[in-house]
Amino acid sequence: MPAQGKHRRTKSVSLSRGIAAVTTGGAVLALPVLGATTASAAPAHSVVAEKAVAPVSVTAQVNSVTKAAPAKHSVVAGETLSKIAREYSVSGGWKKLYEGNRKAVGENPNLIHPGIKLTIGAKAAAPSDAKAGKAAAPSAGRAATAERADRSERTAAAPVAQAAPAAAAPATFSNDLDGWIKESLAIMAERGIPGSYEGIHRNIIRESSGNPNAINNWDSNAVKGTPSKGLLQVIDPTFQAYHVPGTSTDSYDPVANITAACNYAADRYGSIDNVFGAY
């Protein structure tokens, strides 16, 4: 039945894809044709969309990991931590950058040297108790150093007040009557023996005329075998009884003779100043 065969639909339309031939001039173009039914087209679209979305998601994850990974920066001349923190948009600014690179930078964040390698995004390690103790030690050391420096400055500012007084140079006395009396008065002052220059000088002139080797060989003491000797004419028993420690044991020695005689006069008369005659 040829007439009926003309209108029979072919089975090729059930295919999801086919090829349509179009002629343009002498050329033949083969074009893909999507299936006519929606059911066969939907799975193809879903697979393509899934494949298209999946790489985007992976790429985002890779980019996220890349951004999270710490970056390295080599310091060049003229840079500061603030400038570098702004350049890398460091959250927390230069302080955060310094915390993560304290070991490389050192104790002064304002001083960074060209060539230092900084880690951008590094986290400052939380110190353990032992490390914290070690970290506190330098701070305490710096505080002690600052205190010592401050104390040194105060000491340097007032050297006169801090310095110990210089030892007084030993006094020197002339080897004559004036010098002997003055030296005797200095020793008497140390021992608490009263007397004045005038009282000593007056009695010396009366007793010996200022001759340290004077001796009386004619009075009653001489008759007894103990003649009076020296500037203030003291007999040996009296000299020995009132001898002042630190002076010579020779009764003819001017200073030893004066101090012993004044010590005796102080004991008997209150002071050599109270003696105006034989004693």
XYZ file of C-alpha atoms in Angstrom:
279
model
C 0.000 0.000 0.000
C 2.213 2.765 -1.250
C -0.081 5.615 -0.301
C -0.012 4.696 3.339
C 3.813 4.369 3.428
C 4.223 8.035 2.547
C 2.724 9.189 5.839
C 4.399 6.622 8.142
C 6.638 8.249 10.833
C 10.095 6.921 10.976
C 11.612 5.622 14.225
C 14.686 7.890 14.001
C 12.948 10.676 15.948
C 13.314 8.758 19.194
C 17.066 9.190 19.138
C 18.397 11.793 21.481
C 20.806 13.064 18.930
C 20.969 13.005 15.161
C 22.664 14.761 12.345
C 20.845 17.089 9.975
C 22.379 17.849 6.671
C 22.006 21.342 5.367
C 23.277 22.392 2.044
C 24.554 25.839 1.388
C 25.760 26.082 -2.035
C 27.824 23.022 -2.734
C 28.887 22.433 0.886
C 27.201 20.181 3.312
C 27.210 21.100 7.023
C 26.587 18.442 9.612
C 24.773 19.967 12.648
C 24.012 18.108 15.863
C 20.358 17.980 16.671
C 19.168 17.557 20.247
C 16.557 14.939 20.897
C 12.998 16.104 20.623
C 11.851 14.751 23.944
C 12.526 16.640 27.191
C 13.257 13.474 29.134
C 16.278 12.604 27.039
C 17.686 16.193 27.104
C 17.494 16.737 30.871
C 20.179 14.245 31.936
C 22.660 15.679 29.459
C 22.086 19.192 30.789
C 22.450 18.042 34.409
C 25.778 16.312 33.775
C 27.170 19.305 31.927
C 26.068 21.693 34.651
C 27.574 19.484 37.354
C 30.854 19.263 35.485
C 30.862 23.013 35.037
C 30.161 23.719 38.723
C 32.577 21.199 40.197
C 35.800 22.802 38.902
C 34.677 26.200 40.187
C 34.181 24.782 43.676
C 37.596 23.071 43.685
C 39.251 26.224 42.376
C 37.675 28.259 45.182
C 38.985 25.766 47.701
C 42.475 25.931 46.218
C 42.384 29.727 46.233
C 41.183 29.665 49.839
C 44.069 27.397 50.849
C 46.529 29.534 48.929
C 45.366 32.702 50.657
C 45.488 31.058 54.077
C 49.059 29.815 53.621
C 51.678 32.209 55.110
C 53.583 34.298 52.582
C 57.240 35.289 52.737
C 58.451 38.867 52.389
C 62.039 40.060 52.193
C 62.477 43.502 53.747
C 64.007 46.195 51.561
C 65.456 49.553 52.558
C 62.876 52.130 53.590
C 60.168 49.662 54.614
C 58.455 49.549 57.993
C 56.229 46.976 59.642
C 53.258 49.333 59.204
C 53.891 49.684 55.493
C 54.284 45.925 54.974
C 51.162 45.204 57.053
C 49.138 47.603 54.865
C 50.565 46.104 51.677
C 49.464 42.603 52.669
C 46.284 43.777 54.446
C 47.371 42.037 57.634
C 44.483 41.760 60.078
C 45.674 43.353 63.292
C 48.151 45.644 61.509
C 51.828 45.935 62.268
C 51.379 44.614 65.812
C 50.058 41.300 64.532
C 52.855 41.169 61.947
C 55.418 41.853 64.673
C 53.986 39.171 66.976
C 54.451 36.557 64.269
C 58.001 37.699 63.431
C 59.368 38.833 66.795
C 62.287 36.406 66.611
C 63.388 37.691 63.201
C 62.824 41.403 63.976
C 64.175 41.504 67.500
C 63.056 43.488 70.540
C 62.606 46.804 68.700
C 59.724 46.731 66.191
C 60.725 50.173 64.918
C 64.043 48.858 63.660
C 63.970 46.337 60.817
C 66.965 45.653 58.603
C 66.946 45.045 54.846
C 67.115 41.344 54.030
C 65.048 40.147 57.015
C 62.593 37.423 55.970
C 59.088 38.077 57.317
C 56.286 35.509 57.343
C 52.984 37.145 56.452
C 50.108 35.469 58.257
C 52.298 33.661 60.780
C 50.772 33.117 64.183
C 52.642 34.008 67.319
C 53.315 30.764 69.205
C 51.772 30.653 72.650
C 54.733 30.319 75.041
C 54.736 27.452 77.531
C 55.195 28.191 81.212
C 58.901 27.458 80.940
C 59.268 29.698 77.865
C 57.169 32.385 79.482
C 59.522 32.307 82.435
C 62.474 32.650 80.093
C 60.758 35.520 78.276
C 60.096 37.278 81.552
C 63.716 36.993 82.590
C 65.061 39.351 79.872
C 62.336 41.860 80.763
C 63.374 41.705 84.398
C 67.017 41.969 83.285
C 66.208 45.042 81.187
C 64.337 46.598 84.120
C 67.312 45.910 86.401
C 69.671 47.342 83.774
C 67.539 50.470 83.462
C 67.486 50.818 87.256
C 71.273 50.436 87.427
C 71.693 52.996 84.629
C 69.396 55.424 86.481
C 71.303 54.864 89.718
C 74.611 55.427 87.876
C 73.284 58.719 86.483
C 72.256 59.864 89.966
C 75.657 58.884 91.326
C 77.468 60.715 88.527
C 75.287 63.790 89.093
C 76.416 64.143 92.710
C 79.979 62.801 92.967
C 80.853 65.096 95.863
C 77.987 63.852 98.022
C 78.693 60.187 97.200
C 82.469 60.246 97.486
C 84.087 59.310 100.765
C 86.017 62.163 102.377
C 89.698 62.135 101.575
C 91.973 61.138 104.435
C 93.462 64.182 106.107
C 97.163 64.581 105.529
C 99.172 64.034 108.726
C 100.081 67.289 110.427
C 103.707 68.285 110.457
C 105.391 70.252 113.212
C 108.630 72.176 113.271
C 111.510 70.823 115.332
C 111.653 73.752 117.751
C 109.910 74.975 120.909
C 106.872 76.221 118.985
C 106.529 72.910 117.104
C 107.015 70.803 120.258
C 104.258 72.678 122.134
C 101.808 72.435 119.191
C 102.462 68.714 118.708
C 101.993 68.126 122.436
C 98.679 70.031 122.396
C 97.431 67.819 119.485
C 98.218 64.652 121.466
C 96.695 66.104 124.649
C 93.486 66.924 122.743
C 93.196 63.277 121.626
C 93.696 62.091 125.224
C 91.472 64.723 126.853
C 94.347 66.341 128.780
C 93.666 70.060 129.436
C 96.205 72.791 128.755
C 96.901 75.819 126.580
C 99.795 77.026 124.508
C 100.302 80.010 126.826
C 100.244 77.903 130.020
C 102.785 75.388 128.645
C 105.079 78.033 127.177
C 105.089 80.087 130.394
C 106.077 77.122 132.582
C 108.765 75.891 130.120
C 110.513 79.269 130.132
C 110.473 79.327 133.949
C 111.609 75.705 134.372
C 114.270 75.248 131.614
C 114.417 78.404 129.509
C 113.361 76.209 126.553
C 116.304 73.772 126.749
C 115.061 70.173 126.286
C 118.320 68.793 127.798
C 118.160 70.876 130.969
C 118.778 68.967 134.272
C 118.727 70.050 137.905
C 121.612 68.454 139.843
C 121.477 70.557 143.029
C 117.923 70.416 144.542
C 116.511 67.862 146.940
C 115.378 65.574 144.128
C 118.916 65.475 142.808
C 120.185 64.644 146.294
C 117.787 61.673 146.310
C 119.189 60.521 142.940
C 116.156 61.572 140.870
C 117.088 64.904 139.308
C 114.459 66.901 137.383
C 114.914 66.715 133.589
C 113.763 68.264 130.329
C 111.649 71.233 129.303
C 109.242 71.019 132.265
C 111.762 69.497 134.731
C 110.088 66.187 135.532
C 111.744 63.502 137.694
C 111.845 59.956 136.274
C 109.265 58.400 138.665
C 106.722 61.117 137.775
C 107.493 60.821 134.052
C 106.948 57.059 134.120
C 103.734 57.318 136.145
C 102.159 59.902 133.788
C 103.764 58.911 130.505
C 101.320 59.306 127.582
C 101.135 56.207 125.330
C 102.360 56.817 121.815
C 105.142 59.154 122.859
C 108.796 58.397 123.500
C 109.856 56.768 126.761
C 112.863 59.124 126.948
C 112.169 61.839 129.531
C 114.423 64.224 127.592
C 112.222 63.927 124.469
C 110.468 67.352 124.200
C 106.957 66.079 123.267
C 107.066 63.130 125.697
C 108.295 65.445 128.494
C 105.590 68.101 127.888
C 102.671 65.629 127.642
C 103.741 63.689 130.765
C 104.195 66.924 132.779
C 100.790 68.299 131.625
C 99.129 64.946 132.456
C 100.602 65.150 135.975
C 99.588 68.821 136.371
C 96.023 68.026 135.248
C 95.804 65.249 137.845
C 97.172 67.406 140.671
C 96.216 71.000 139.763
C 93.451 70.606 137.180
C 95.614 71.966 134.319
C 99.121 73.135 133.524
C 97.517 76.562 133.169
C 97.047 76.605 136.963
C 100.776 76.133 137.661
C 102.787 79.305 138.346
C 105.718 77.938 140.347
C 107.460 74.775 141.426
C 105.154 71.796 141.262
